[in-house]
Each structure stands twice: as C-alpha cells, then as structure tokens.
Amino acid sequence: MMILWRIIPIIALLIRLTVAKTHKFNLTASWVKANPDGVFERDVIGLNGQWPLPVLRVNQGDRIELLLTNGLGNANTSLHFHGLFQRGSSFMDGPEMVTQCPISPGNSFLYNFTVDQVGTYWYHSHSGAQYGDGLRGAIVVSRPDLEYDFEEVITLSDWYHEKSDILHHKFLNKYNPTGAEPIPQNILMNDSRNITISMHRNASHHLRFINMGLEVSQYVWLEGHNMTVVEVDGVFVEPYEAQVLYIAVGQRISVLVRGIEDIDGSARNYRLMQRLDETMLDVVPDDLALFGINHLVYNDAAPLITEEFLTDLEPFDDFELTTLDRTPLLEDYDYQIQVTMEMTNLGDGINYATFNNVTYVAPKVPTLMTVFSADPDIVTNAQIYGSNTNTFILQENEIIELVVNNFDDNKHPFHLHGHQFQVVRRSEAYENPTPYNEGSPSYDAFPDFPMSRDTVIVNTNGHVVLRFKANNPGVWFFHCHLDWHLEQGLALVLVEAPLTLLQTQKEKLPSNHIDCCKSGEVPFRGNAAGRFGTPSEWLDLSGELLQPPPLPPGFTLKGYVAFIMCVGAALYGLYSIYEYGMEDVVGLTSETEVLESLSTALRKDRFSKSHYGADLLQELTGQN
Ligand SMILES: *[C@@H]1O[C@H](CO)[C@@H](O)[C@H](O)[C@H]1NC(C)=O
Ligand SMILES: *[C@@H]1O[C@H](CO)[C@@H](O)[C@H](O)[C@H]1NC(C)=O
Ligand SMILES: *[C@@H]1O[C@H](CO)[C@@H](O)[C@H](O)[C@H]1NC(C)=O
Ligand SMILES: *[C@@H]1O[C@H](CO)[C@@H](O)[C@H](O)[C@H]1NC(C)=O
Ligand SMILES: *[C@@H]1O[C@H](CO)[C@@H](O)[C@H](O)[C@H]1NC(C)=O
Ligand SMILES: *[C@@H]1O[C@H](CO)[C@@H](O)[C@H](O)[C@H]1NC(C)=O
Ligand SMILES: *[C@@H]1O[C@H](CO)[C@@H](O)[C@H](O)[C@H]1NC(C)=O
Ligand SMILES: *[C@@H]1O[C@H](CO)[C@@H](O)[C@H](O)[C@H]1NC(C)=O
Ligand SMILES: [Cu+2]
C-alpha cells in the first residue's frame, strides 16, 4: 500500500508527460481592415476574420494540426513555423518552392507536426514578403522549469501602409537601381502603439519579446527596471543582466523583470520604450516615429508618462551569452561553406543580393519535391537542384561550418531553418569588407561554450562563423530575414542528408502536398527545371529559371543616358521615399534636376560605394 501511494504521483507525472495534446486549428486567411498604428487603415491578412493573430500556446510534445485555407482570392500563401526544427517532418516547414508548393487561392493545406522544443517561436507566411501584411503571430511553448508569476508575449514590428506586393514591385525595379529598401511608416508593439502592461509589486514578470517586422531591428529598454535575459530564439541561457535589448527581425528575447519591491500606495507608472534602429534605413523621414512609448502600469489611477524616456543605446551583446546547458563548442568542422554576400545590379538594371555572385532564383519544382522524386543514386548530386539556387548538400551527422562574409554597408539578420547554430565568431562592423580569415592569429579563440540561436546579425562589412551538426534530414532555407533582401535573392538552400530524407520521409508525405501543387499547376517531380527520367535527363537543366545576365561591361551612350535617368530617378525617389511611389519618379526629367539630385545624394555613403562604382558617379557629378 505504502509503495502504491508513492508510485501514484510518479505515474500521474508520466501520464501528463506522455499524453500529449493535439491542438486543432481550422483557419482561413483573408483580407480584413485594421488600423494598428491609429494613423492609417489598411488591408491586412487576418485568420478567420480576426487580426491581430492569435498566440498559439502549446506544450512540448504536443501536436499541431493547423488547416490553413487560402481565402485571399488574389495571392498565394504558406506558413512557416520559425525556429521549430520539424524533425522528421521537414515537409511541414512551409517556405514555398523550398519544402512545398504555394497554397493557391481557394485551396487548403494541413500543417501537421509535433513540437519537440520549448521557448518562444512564431509563425508567418513564407510567400514573398507577405508576412508584412500581417500574416504573423507568436508560438509559445511553455517552459516548466522557469519560475515566474506573470507572463506577457510582446511582439514588435515595423509597419508599412502599403501592401507588400506593391512595395515589392517598387523595390525590385530598375527605377530603384541602388536597391533602397522601402521605409516603414510606423513602429508597433503588440500590433498597436502605446500599450500598457500590468505590473505587480515584487512579482516576477516573464516578458517574451518577438520582432515580427520586415526590416528594422528594435531597441527595447525599461524605465526603472532591469531585465534578466533567460532565452534567445528558443535557446535557454544563463541569466544575464541587461539594460537594453537589441532584437533583429526574426529574433526573440525573453527576460524576467521583477516588479518594484517597495512601492507605496501612490505608486507611479513606468515606461517601456522601443526604438527603430534607423541606421538600417536609407533615409529617415521627419514624420517617422522612431520611438514607441509603452507603459508598465502599477497603478491605474496614476498618470501615464507620454514623454520619451531616453537611455544610451548600448544593448547587451548576445555573443557573450552562455547556453544554460553549457553545450560545448562543436570542435573542428567536417564541411565548410563560405559565402560572400553582395548587393549588385544585373543586366535588367535591378539591384539583387548575391551569395558568391549567385542570387537565389526559386526552382520550377520545390527542392524537397526534387528530393522525393529522385532515385537514391541521383538524390545526392547537387546538380539536380539547379545552378541558380545556391544549394549545398550536407552529409548526415557532419559538423557544418557556415561562414558568411558581408560585403554590404548594412547589417543583416540571417536565419537558418531546421536548426539552431552555434555562433563561434562574429566580427565587429567595418568600414570596408573584411572577410573571415581562417586561422588569423589576431582572432580570439572560439568560446568554449558558445552562444546558440536561429537568427544572427552579421555586422556591416563583417562576418560570422556558425556551426551546427547535420542531424536533421531535410531541405532547409538559410536567408536574410530582412525580407526585402530575401526578395532580392539573399538565400541559400541546404539539402541535408538527402538519402536518409528520401528513405525516411517520402513515405510520410501527405497527399495534400501533391494536391496543393496540382491545384496551383506547379510541377512536383524532377530536377530544378522539372526534368526527370533517365540519369542524363535528371542532369539536364535546360529550361531552369536563371538570374538575368550581368550588366554589360562599359556603358554605351544609350545605356549611359538611360543610366543617368535611372539613377537620377531613383535618387529622387529615395528622397521622396516616404511616399515610395513611381509617380514621384516620372516628374524628374531635366538633366539638371537629375545631376542636382545626384550630387546631393553622393553625400550618402551608401551610394558612393554602390556597385556602379564610385568612379562613374564622380565622373557624372565632377565630385571626388
Ligand atoms: C473548417 O472550417 C470551414 C469553414 O468554417 C468548414 O467548412 C470546414 O468543414 C472546417 N474543416 C474542418 C476540418 O473542421
Ligand atoms: C501562385 O504561384 C504560382 C506558382 O508559382 C504562380 O504561377 C502564380 O502566379 C502565383 N499566383 C499569384 C496570385 O501570385
Ligand atoms: C496528423 O499526422 C498524424 C501522424 O502522422 C496522423 O496520425 C494524423 O491523422 C494526422 N492528422 C490529420 C488530420 O490528418
Ligand atoms: C497612451 O494611452 C493612454 C491611455 O489610453 C493615454 O492617456 C495617452 O495619452 C496615450 N499616449 C499617446 C502618446 O497616445
Ligand atoms: C499582446 O498581444 C497578445 C496577443 O494578442 C496578447 O495575448 C497579450 O495579452 C497582449 N499583451 C499586452 C500587454 O497587450
Ligand atoms: C519580495 O520578494 C522576495 C522574494 O520573493 C521576498 O523575500 C521579499 O520579502 C519580498 N519583499 C516584499 C516587500 O514583499
Ligand atoms: C540595474 O542594474 C544596475 C547595474 O547592475 C544597478 O546599478 C541598478 O541598481 C539596477 N536597477 C534596478 C532597478 O534594479
Ligand atoms: C564574383 O565575381 C567577381 C567578378 O567576376 C570575381 O572577382 C569574384 O571572385 C567572384 N566571387 C566569388 C565568391 O565567386
Ligand atoms: Cu539583409
């Protein structure tokens, strides 16, 4: 009897751990009206007519069955579960033309997978820059080992008044040859502005911050309170005191905040500040609110302070964090991938982003479908995945080192699907491109217990070195999460353990996948060009989608004039970029106007270093 009583609680615990729940969601994406910044009402993508979107709360081991119906009428869609590994279910990862066909209007797709992680994640459309239209929300997997009294999920984002597809067309345009990114119109917290959070004296508050923006990183700081960082991107870290957080798009940081202990009855309220990192913007329009002023409320009767609360914007450095489980450095890689990213113009005059001179162009067949339709003897051949997709084959269980050299005057948050990576080296920002120099005696040794996360900032003109173990067979996208840059092709694809993937996951692929391709008339068999059959047919890529040819060397007179017009128009466009409209551009026709706008613009660093070469611009304007 005694023994039985002792065992019962253990059995109860085991049952609780093993009886995982299935969370069913039946969601239709459709256009609804919303005015999150209180300034402008626009169409956003709601789910079942609601926006903002719900927080998906689950426990580790639970299953999510999310049936997504595309009720948009005029756009494809898809859903990615940012940060979740999708171990054994790589076909549920979501990015269109990588792991699935786009869900065309009127069709449905069932995302069905188990969540085997704990922490703060989010879901978002992975069709172009569509999540900027609001198809994004939080996923929270509760953390039983952490003690706190109250919890808040707090989302951050930049906000555009125009729809993403319209911005996309203006952005990827020969009239924008410098690739100036669209400037957002506002800054949001929790899809709103000026929000209030109830605080409790001497209580422990767990705040989960998620940057769901399209482009701009944000600083976050509190008046009168410190923060203890306990998690970044689903990775638990040794408690780390911080005053200022810096959160790039795609990243998450969870903190504990203790409510003020000895506050008397006339308790005042405090400010929770957020600020856009305007160094990521080409221009900062006068009327763009860089700050958001939000409130930590102890006393509803006390006033809310509406002035900005300023501080030195010195965020803690995530490179200094140590994972809570002190996972040691992955020593010695088996396979190293080095990529150099640049922004450059191709022959169509549009500004693209490249890795090793190749801009990602989606294949005709989703890459995972290429794996699943290939024979074992050809599936490991990188050639079938296309010559314009930046695809790398990873051998199962190898230690991979991924080096990213940033040859651009902006910082970029890179995100890897299917993994968390160790950040073993991250350079500072530089004036000029400074690639990784392996074995350089001037570098610090790699940390013994490196920081790990799924989205990392590469500093301006600097580099990062990332390591992970290829133990999750799948097709994983690695891309800049600054989504305008993804649109410019700043992506590569890792085909991880293709043979195992083919042998273990093909049989699990729901027929829904193929139906989705069929209804959208997207081929789902063959190589990147949609060819299959004999081995030589598999290796024949004729008809694959390719990037435009390079700009011709040296400009013809005609090209020269066209060039001036384009640059002039774009620079003019840049200065009226808040409107970001082509209408503004067409007004600029006289040569004088063009040259005037050019010389003004030359003061902007970014242009003098642009890929047209400073020489040409100097020649045009007579400046040095
Ligand atoms: C999902 O909801 C739609 C519309 O409400 C309904 O027609 C459909 O039967 C539901 N599907 C499932 C699987 O519950
Ligand atoms: C949806 O995707 C298909 C396949 O990529 C494409 O042909 C079609 O133009 C897309 N539809 C829209 C509305 O973007
Ligand atoms: C989801 O996947 C599980 C495991 O493969 C399967 O048992 C279940 O039937 C699926 N759910 C639906 C609605 O198809
Ligand atoms: C923020 O909201 C509070 C409460 O609704 C209001 O008193 C305050 O004026 C607002 N501040 C701004 C800047 O809108
Ligand atoms: C923020 O939004 C989420 C999701 O809508 C909600 O659960 C949460 O209560 C909100 N928090 C605050 C402080 O408004
Ligand atoms: C605040 O909380 C701590 C720890 O829970 C406790 O030791 C302390 O007495 C509390 N202070 C007050 C003023 O309640
Ligand atoms: C915040 O941390 C700083 C530095 O550790 C310390 O000086 C300060 O007293 C702390 N503030 C609060 C409100 O705990
Ligand atoms: C990219 O192209 C340039 C010019 O053709 C060449 O110098 C450079 O080595 C190439 N870079 C890579 C990484 O292939
Ligand atoms: Cu980028």
PDB file of N, CA and C in Angstrom, residues 147-221:
ATOM      1  N   GLU A 147      10.572  29.723 -13.103  1.00  0.00           N
ATOM      2  CA  GLU A 147       9.594  30.234 -12.143  1.00  0.00           C
ATOM      3  C   GLU A 147       9.343  31.706 -12.382  1.00  0.00           C
ATOM      4  N   TYR A 148       8.075  32.039 -12.496  1.00  0.00           N
ATOM      5  CA  TYR A 148       7.684  33.446 -12.607  1.00  0.00           C
ATOM      6  C   TYR A 148       6.211  33.546 -12.228  1.00  0.00           C
ATOM      7  N   ASP A 149       5.760  34.767 -12.005  1.00  0.00           N
ATOM      8  CA  ASP A 149       4.377  34.960 -11.565  1.00  0.00           C
ATOM      9  C   ASP A 149       3.449  35.338 -12.717  1.00  0.00           C
ATOM     10  N   PHE A 150       3.946  36.144 -13.638  1.00  0.00           N
ATOM     11  CA  PHE A 150       3.100  36.625 -14.739  1.00  0.00           C
ATOM     12  C   PHE A 150       3.880  36.537 -16.041  1.00  0.00           C
ATOM     13  N   GLU A 151       3.135  36.382 -17.114  1.00  0.00           N
ATOM     14  CA  GLU A 151       3.811  36.284 -18.410  1.00  0.00           C
ATOM     15  C   GLU A 151       3.110  37.158 -19.447  1.00  0.00           C
ATOM     16  N   GLU A 152       3.889  37.782 -20.309  1.00  0.00           N
ATOM     17  CA  GLU A 152       3.333  38.538 -21.431  1.00  0.00           C
ATOM     18  C   GLU A 152       4.111  38.180 -22.700  1.00  0.00           C
ATOM     19  N   VAL A 153       3.377  38.014 -23.789  1.00  0.00           N
ATOM     20  CA  VAL A 153       4.013  37.877 -25.096  1.00  0.00           C
ATOM     21  C   VAL A 153       3.939  39.255 -25.731  1.00  0.00           C
ATOM     22  N   ILE A 154       5.069  39.819 -26.086  1.00  0.00           N
ATOM     23  CA  ILE A 154       5.084  41.188 -26.604  1.00  0.00           C
ATOM     24  C   ILE A 154       5.750  41.185 -27.972  1.00  0.00           C
ATOM     25  N   THR A 155       4.966  41.476 -28.987  1.00  0.00           N
ATOM     26  CA  THR A 155       5.536  41.471 -30.330  1.00  0.00           C
ATOM     27  C   THR A 155       5.940  42.889 -30.738  1.00  0.00           C
ATOM     28  N   LEU A 156       6.991  42.955 -31.523  1.00  0.00           N
ATOM     29  CA  LEU A 156       7.483  44.229 -32.047  1.00  0.00           C
ATOM     30  C   LEU A 156       7.396  44.137 -33.567  1.00  0.00           C
ATOM     31  N   SER A 157       7.173  45.265 -34.219  1.00  0.00           N
ATOM     32  CA  SER A 157       7.353  45.251 -35.669  1.00  0.00           C
ATOM     33  C   SER A 157       7.405  46.658 -36.235  1.00  0.00           C
ATOM     34  N   ASP A 158       8.026  46.732 -37.412  1.00  0.00           N
ATOM     35  CA  ASP A 158       7.885  47.940 -38.211  1.00  0.00           C
ATOM     36  C   ASP A 158       6.548  47.802 -38.947  1.00  0.00           C
ATOM     37  N   TRP A 159       6.050  48.886 -39.501  1.00  0.00           N
ATOM     38  CA  TRP A 159       4.721  48.804 -40.122  1.00  0.00           C
ATOM     39  C   TRP A 159       4.659  49.671 -41.369  1.00  0.00           C
ATOM     40  N   TYR A 160       4.191  49.072 -42.445  1.00  0.00           N
ATOM     41  CA  TYR A 160       4.062  49.767 -43.726  1.00  0.00           C
ATOM     42  C   TYR A 160       2.592  50.021 -44.018  1.00  0.00           C
ATOM     43  N   HIS A 161       2.323  51.126 -44.652  1.00  0.00           N
ATOM     44  CA  HIS A 161       0.937  51.417 -45.008  1.00  0.00           C
ATOM     45  C   HIS A 161       0.547  50.799 -46.348  1.00  0.00           C
ATOM     46  N   GLU A 162       1.557  50.496 -47.174  1.00  0.00           N
ATOM     47  CA  GLU A 162       1.244  49.865 -48.458  1.00  0.00           C
ATOM     48  C   GLU A 162       1.391  48.356 -48.359  1.00  0.00           C
ATOM     49  N   LYS A 163       0.680  47.668 -49.252  1.00  0.00           N
ATOM     50  CA  LYS A 163       0.751  46.216 -49.244  1.00  0.00           C
ATOM     51  C   LYS A 163       2.115  45.743 -49.760  1.00  0.00           C
ATOM     52  N   SER A 164       2.527  44.602 -49.236  1.00  0.00           N
ATOM     53  CA  SER A 164       3.870  44.095 -49.537  1.00  0.00           C
ATOM     54  C   SER A 164       4.103  43.864 -51.025  1.00  0.00           C
ATOM     55  N   ASP A 165       3.089  43.393 -51.750  1.00  0.00           N
ATOM     56  CA  ASP A 165       3.350  43.106 -53.168  1.00  0.00           C
ATOM     57  C   ASP A 165       3.545  44.404 -53.955  1.00  0.00           C
ATOM     58  N   ILE A 166       2.882  45.471 -53.540  1.00  0.00           N
ATOM     59  CA  ILE A 166       3.075  46.760 -54.212  1.00  0.00           C
ATOM     60  C   ILE A 166       4.487  47.282 -53.901  1.00  0.00           C
ATOM     61  N   LEU A 167       4.866  47.187 -52.639  1.00  0.00           N
ATOM     62  CA  LEU A 167       6.215  47.620 -52.254  1.00  0.00           C
ATOM     63  C   LEU A 167       7.270  46.782 -52.984  1.00  0.00           C
ATOM     64  N   HIS A 168       6.994  45.500 -53.086  1.00  0.00           N
ATOM     65  CA  HIS A 168       7.910  44.588 -53.772  1.00  0.00           C
ATOM     66  C   HIS A 168       8.177  45.070 -55.204  1.00  0.00           C
ATOM     67  N   HIS A 169       7.118  45.442 -55.910  1.00  0.00           N
ATOM     68  CA  HIS A 169       7.295  45.864 -57.306  1.00  0.00           C
ATOM     69  C   HIS A 169       8.025  47.195 -57.412  1.00  0.00           C
ATOM     70  N   LYS A 170       7.795  48.061 -56.453  1.00  0.00           N
ATOM     71  CA  LYS A 170       8.520  49.335 -56.496  1.00  0.00           C
ATOM     72  C   LYS A 170       9.986  49.137 -56.124  1.00  0.00           C
ATOM     73  N   PHE A 171      10.192  48.188 -55.238  1.00  0.00           N
ATOM     74  CA  PHE A 171      11.549  47.950 -54.736  1.00  0.00           C
ATOM     75  C   PHE A 171      12.408  47.244 -55.782  1.00  0.00           C
ATOM     76  N   LEU A 172      11.905  46.134 -56.304  1.00  0.00           N
ATOM     77  CA  LEU A 172      12.670  45.391 -57.308  1.00  0.00           C
ATOM     78  C   LEU A 172      12.331  45.973 -58.675  1.00  0.00           C
ATOM     79  N   ASN A 173      12.963  47.095 -58.955  1.00  0.00           N
ATOM     80  CA  ASN A 173      12.575  47.880 -60.102  1.00  0.00           C
ATOM     81  C   ASN A 173      13.807  48.579 -60.619  1.00  0.00           C
ATOM     82  N   LYS A 174      13.884  48.706 -61.951  1.00  0.00           N
ATOM     83  CA  LYS A 174      15.086  49.363 -62.483  1.00  0.00           C
ATOM     84  C   LYS A 174      15.108  50.842 -62.126  1.00  0.00           C
ATOM     85  N   TYR A 175      13.966  51.384 -61.712  1.00  0.00           N
ATOM     86  CA  TYR A 175      13.979  52.774 -61.250  1.00  0.00           C
ATOM     87  C   TYR A 175      14.487  52.889 -59.814  1.00  0.00           C
ATOM     88  N   ASN A 176      14.843  51.751 -59.234  1.00  0.00           N
ATOM     89  CA  ASN A 176      15.439  51.758 -57.895  1.00  0.00           C
ATOM     90  C   ASN A 176      16.745  50.975 -57.960  1.00  0.00           C
ATOM     91  N   PRO A 177      17.686  51.442 -58.804  1.00  0.00           N
ATOM     92  CA  PRO A 177      18.870  50.618 -59.080  1.00  0.00           C
ATOM     93  C   PRO A 177      19.804  50.480 -57.886  1.00  0.00           C
ATOM     94  N   THR A 178      19.663  51.307 -56.869  1.00  0.00           N
ATOM     95  CA  THR A 178      20.537  51.166 -55.709  1.00  0.00           C
ATOM     96  C   THR A 178      19.928  50.221 -54.684  1.00  0.00           C
ATOM     97  N   GLY A 179      18.733  49.753 -54.941  1.00  0.00           N
ATOM     98  CA  GLY A 179      18.115  48.808 -54.012  1.00  0.00           C
ATOM     99  C   GLY A 179      17.759  49.427 -52.679  1.00  0.00           C
ATOM    100  N   ALA A 180      17.376  50.720 -52.697  1.00  0.00           N
ATOM    101  CA  ALA A 180      16.947  51.360 -51.448  1.00  0.00           C
ATOM    102  C   ALA A 180      15.675  50.665 -50.967  1.00  0.00           C
ATOM    103  N   GLU A 181      15.701  50.212 -49.697  1.00  0.00           N
ATOM    104  CA  GLU A 181      14.566  49.444 -49.186  1.00  0.00           C
ATOM    105  C   GLU A 181      13.407  50.376 -48.838  1.00  0.00           C
ATOM    106  N   PRO A 182      12.187  49.868 -48.970  1.00  0.00           N
ATOM    107  CA  PRO A 182      11.028  50.649 -48.542  1.00  0.00           C
ATOM    108  C   PRO A 182      11.171  51.073 -47.070  1.00  0.00           C
ATOM    109  N   ILE A 183      10.773  52.284 -46.790  1.00  0.00           N
ATOM    110  CA  ILE A 183      10.855  52.818 -45.427  1.00  0.00           C
ATOM    111  C   ILE A 183       9.504  52.603 -44.747  1.00  0.00           C
ATOM    112  N   PRO A 184       9.510  51.999 -43.570  1.00  0.00           N
ATOM    113  CA  PRO A 184       8.223  51.790 -42.901  1.00  0.00           C
ATOM    114  C   PRO A 184       7.608  53.121 -42.442  1.00  0.00           C
ATOM    115  N   GLN A 185       6.320  53.097 -42.177  1.00  0.00           N
ATOM    116  CA  GLN A 185       5.636  54.303 -41.730  1.00  0.00           C
ATOM    117  C   GLN A 185       5.478  54.371 -40.213  1.00  0.00           C
ATOM    118  N   ASN A 186       5.710  53.221 -39.535  1.00  0.00           N
ATOM    119  CA  ASN A 186       5.486  53.286 -38.091  1.00  0.00           C
ATOM    120  C   ASN A 186       6.180  52.142 -37.366  1.00  0.00           C
ATOM    121  N   ILE A 187       6.115  52.234 -36.055  1.00  0.00           N
ATOM    122  CA  ILE A 187       6.693  51.213 -35.181  1.00  0.00           C
ATOM    123  C   ILE A 187       5.561  50.699 -34.295  1.00  0.00           C
ATOM    124  N   LEU A 188       5.461  49.383 -34.173  1.00  0.00           N
ATOM    125  CA  LEU A 188       4.355  48.810 -33.395  1.00  0.00           C
ATOM    126  C   LEU A 188       4.883  47.966 -32.246  1.00  0.00           C
ATOM    127  N   MET A 189       4.063  47.903 -31.200  1.00  0.00           N
ATOM    128  CA  MET A 189       4.267  46.906 -30.155  1.00  0.00           C
ATOM    129  C   MET A 189       2.935  46.198 -29.990  1.00  0.00           C
ATOM    130  N   ASN A 190       2.978  44.883 -30.041  1.00  0.00           N
ATOM    131  CA  ASN A 190       1.748  44.098 -29.955  1.00  0.00           C
ATOM    132  C   ASN A 190       0.716  44.546 -30.985  1.00  0.00           C
ATOM    133  N   ASP A 191       1.183  44.829 -32.201  1.00  0.00           N
ATOM    134  CA  ASP A 191       0.299  45.280 -33.276  1.00  0.00           C
ATOM    135  C   ASP A 191      -0.519  46.491 -32.876  1.00  0.00           C
ATOM    136  N   SER A 192       0.112  47.360 -32.124  1.00  0.00           N
ATOM    137  CA  SER A 192      -0.568  48.549 -31.641  1.00  0.00           C
ATOM    138  C   SER A 192       0.510  49.557 -31.257  1.00  0.00           C
ATOM    139  N   ARG A 193       0.076  50.704 -30.740  1.00  0.00           N
ATOM    140  CA  ARG A 193       1.032  51.663 -30.191  1.00  0.00           C
ATOM    141  C   ARG A 193       0.594  52.005 -28.797  1.00  0.00           C
ATOM    142  N   ASN A 194       1.573  52.453 -27.981  1.00  0.00           N
ATOM    143  CA  ASN A 194       1.186  52.992 -26.684  1.00  0.00           C
ATOM    144  C   ASN A 194       0.454  51.944 -25.844  1.00  0.00           C
ATOM    145  N   ILE A 195       1.039  50.758 -25.708  1.00  0.00           N
ATOM    146  CA  ILE A 195       0.316  49.715 -24.981  1.00  0.00           C
ATOM    147  C   ILE A 195       0.655  49.753 -23.488  1.00  0.00           C
ATOM    148  N   THR A 196      -0.193  49.126 -22.695  1.00  0.00           N
ATOM    149  CA  THR A 196       0.022  49.080 -21.247  1.00  0.00           C
ATOM    150  C   THR A 196       0.179  47.629 -20.806  1.00  0.00           C
ATOM    151  N   ILE A 197       1.080  47.423 -19.866  1.00  0.00           N
ATOM    152  CA  ILE A 197       1.308  46.098 -19.299  1.00  0.00           C
ATOM    153  C   ILE A 197       1.111  46.213 -17.792  1.00  0.00           C
ATOM    154  N   SER A 198       0.272  45.373 -17.247  1.00  0.00           N
ATOM    155  CA  SER A 198       0.015  45.427 -15.804  1.00  0.00           C
ATOM    156  C   SER A 198       1.194  44.848 -15.052  1.00  0.00           C
ATOM    157  N   MET A 199       1.691  45.624 -14.093  1.00  0.00           N
ATOM    158  CA  MET A 199       2.828  45.160 -13.294  1.00  0.00           C
ATOM    159  C   MET A 199       2.366  44.938 -11.858  1.00  0.00           C
ATOM    160  N   HIS A 200       3.060  44.043 -11.197  1.00  0.00           N
ATOM    161  CA  HIS A 200       2.695  43.696  -9.827  1.00  0.00           C
ATOM    162  C   HIS A 200       3.916  43.850  -8.948  1.00  0.00           C
ATOM    163  N   ARG A 201       3.696  44.487  -7.814  1.00  0.00           N
ATOM    164  CA  ARG A 201       4.817  44.748  -6.906  1.00  0.00           C
ATOM    165  C   ARG A 201       5.553  43.480  -6.549  1.00  0.00           C
ATOM    166  N   ASN A 202       6.847  43.547  -6.647  1.00  0.00           N
ATOM    167  CA  ASN A 202       7.729  42.472  -6.178  1.00  0.00           C
ATOM    168  C   ASN A 202       7.445  41.119  -6.845  1.00  0.00           C
ATOM    169  N   ALA A 203       6.664  41.136  -7.923  1.00  0.00           N
ATOM    170  CA  ALA A 203       6.377  39.876  -8.608  1.00  0.00           C
ATOM    171  C   ALA A 203       7.356  39.710  -9.768  1.00  0.00           C
ATOM    172  N   SER A 204       7.469  38.479 -10.218  1.00  0.00           N
ATOM    173  CA  SER A 204       8.377  38.196 -11.315  1.00  0.00           C
ATOM    174  C   SER A 204       7.573  38.133 -12.617  1.00  0.00           C
ATOM    175  N   HIS A 205       7.960  38.969 -13.577  1.00  0.00           N
ATOM    176  CA  HIS A 205       7.257  39.026 -14.867  1.00  0.00           C
ATOM    177  C   HIS A 205       8.144  38.453 -15.964  1.00  0.00           C
ATOM    178  N   HIS A 206       7.588  37.536 -16.709  1.00  0.00           N
ATOM    179  CA  HIS A 206       8.322  36.913 -17.816  1.00  0.00           C
ATOM    180  C   HIS A 206       7.821  37.576 -19.096  1.00  0.00           C
ATOM    181  N   LEU A 207       8.673  38.340 -19.745  1.00  0.00           N
ATOM    182  CA  LEU A 207       8.280  39.037 -20.964  1.00  0.00           C
ATOM    183  C   LEU A 207       8.968  38.375 -22.150  1.00  0.00           C
ATOM    184  N   ARG A 208       8.166  37.938 -23.106  1.00  0.00           N
ATOM    185  CA  ARG A 208       8.721  37.290 -24.301  1.00  0.00           C
ATOM    186  C   ARG A 208       8.611  38.277 -25.458  1.00  0.00           C
ATOM    187  N   PHE A 209       9.742  38.814 -25.874  1.00  0.00           N
ATOM    188  CA  PHE A 209       9.747  39.763 -26.990  1.00  0.00           C
ATOM    189  C   PHE A 209      10.039  39.026 -28.303  1.00  0.00           C
ATOM    190  N   ILE A 210       9.278  39.371 -29.331  1.00  0.00           N
ATOM    191  CA  ILE A 210       9.468  38.775 -30.661  1.00  0.00           C
ATOM    192  C   ILE A 210       9.479  39.911 -31.674  1.00  0.00           C
ATOM    193  N   ASN A 211      10.504  40.017 -32.493  1.00  0.00           N
ATOM    194  CA  ASN A 211      10.461  41.012 -33.569  1.00  0.00           C
ATOM    195  C   ASN A 211       9.907  40.351 -34.832  1.00  0.00           C
ATOM    196  N   MET A 212       8.666  40.710 -35.163  1.00  0.00           N
ATOM    197  CA  MET A 212       7.992  40.138 -36.330  1.00  0.00           C
ATOM    198  C   MET A 212       8.011  41.118 -37.504  1.00  0.00           C
ATOM    199  N   GLY A 213       8.895  42.104 -37.452  1.00  0.00           N
ATOM    200  CA  GLY A 213       8.947  43.116 -38.508  1.00  0.00           C
ATOM    201  C   GLY A 213       9.527  42.561 -39.804  1.00  0.00           C
ATOM    202  N   LEU A 214       9.478  43.401 -40.828  1.00  0.00           N
ATOM    203  CA  LEU A 214      10.017  43.024 -42.136  1.00  0.00           C
ATOM    204  C   LEU A 214      11.462  43.450 -42.304  1.00  0.00           C
ATOM    205  N   GLU A 215      11.838  44.513 -41.640  1.00  0.00           N
ATOM    206  CA  GLU A 215      13.152  45.057 -41.939  1.00  0.00           C
ATOM    207  C   GLU A 215      13.960  45.532 -40.727  1.00  0.00           C
ATOM    208  N   VAL A 216      13.362  46.308 -39.875  1.00  0.00           N
ATOM    209  CA  VAL A 216      14.169  47.092 -38.937  1.00  0.00           C
ATOM    210  C   VAL A 216      14.278  46.433 -37.570  1.00  0.00           C
ATOM    211  N   SER A 217      15.508  46.356 -37.058  1.00  0.00           N
ATOM    212  CA  SER A 217      15.757  45.894 -35.694  1.00  0.00           C
ATOM    213  C   SER A 217      15.202  46.923 -34.713  1.00  0.00           C
ATOM    214  N   GLN A 218      14.951  46.480 -33.501  1.00  0.00           N
ATOM    215  CA  GLN A 218      14.471  47.410 -32.474  1.00  0.00           C
ATOM    216  C   GLN A 218      15.279  47.286 -31.183  1.00  0.00           C
ATOM    217  N   TYR A 219      15.449  48.442 -30.543  1.00  0.00           N
ATOM    218  CA  TYR A 219      15.967  48.503 -29.180  1.00  0.00           C
ATOM    219  C   TYR A 219      14.772  48.498 -28.240  1.00  0.00           C
ATOM    220  N   VAL A 220      14.947  47.831 -27.095  1.00  0.00           N
ATOM    221  CA  VAL A 220      13.901  47.817 -26.071  1.00  0.00           C
ATOM    222  C   VAL A 220      14.563  48.084 -24.725  1.00  0.00           C
ATOM    223  N   TRP A 221      13.992  48.981 -23.938  1.00  0.00           N
ATOM    224  CA  TRP A 221      14.508  49.208 -22.591  1.00  0.00           C
ATOM    225  C   TRP A 221      13.386  49.671 -21.686  1.00  0.00           C
TER     226      TRP A 221
END
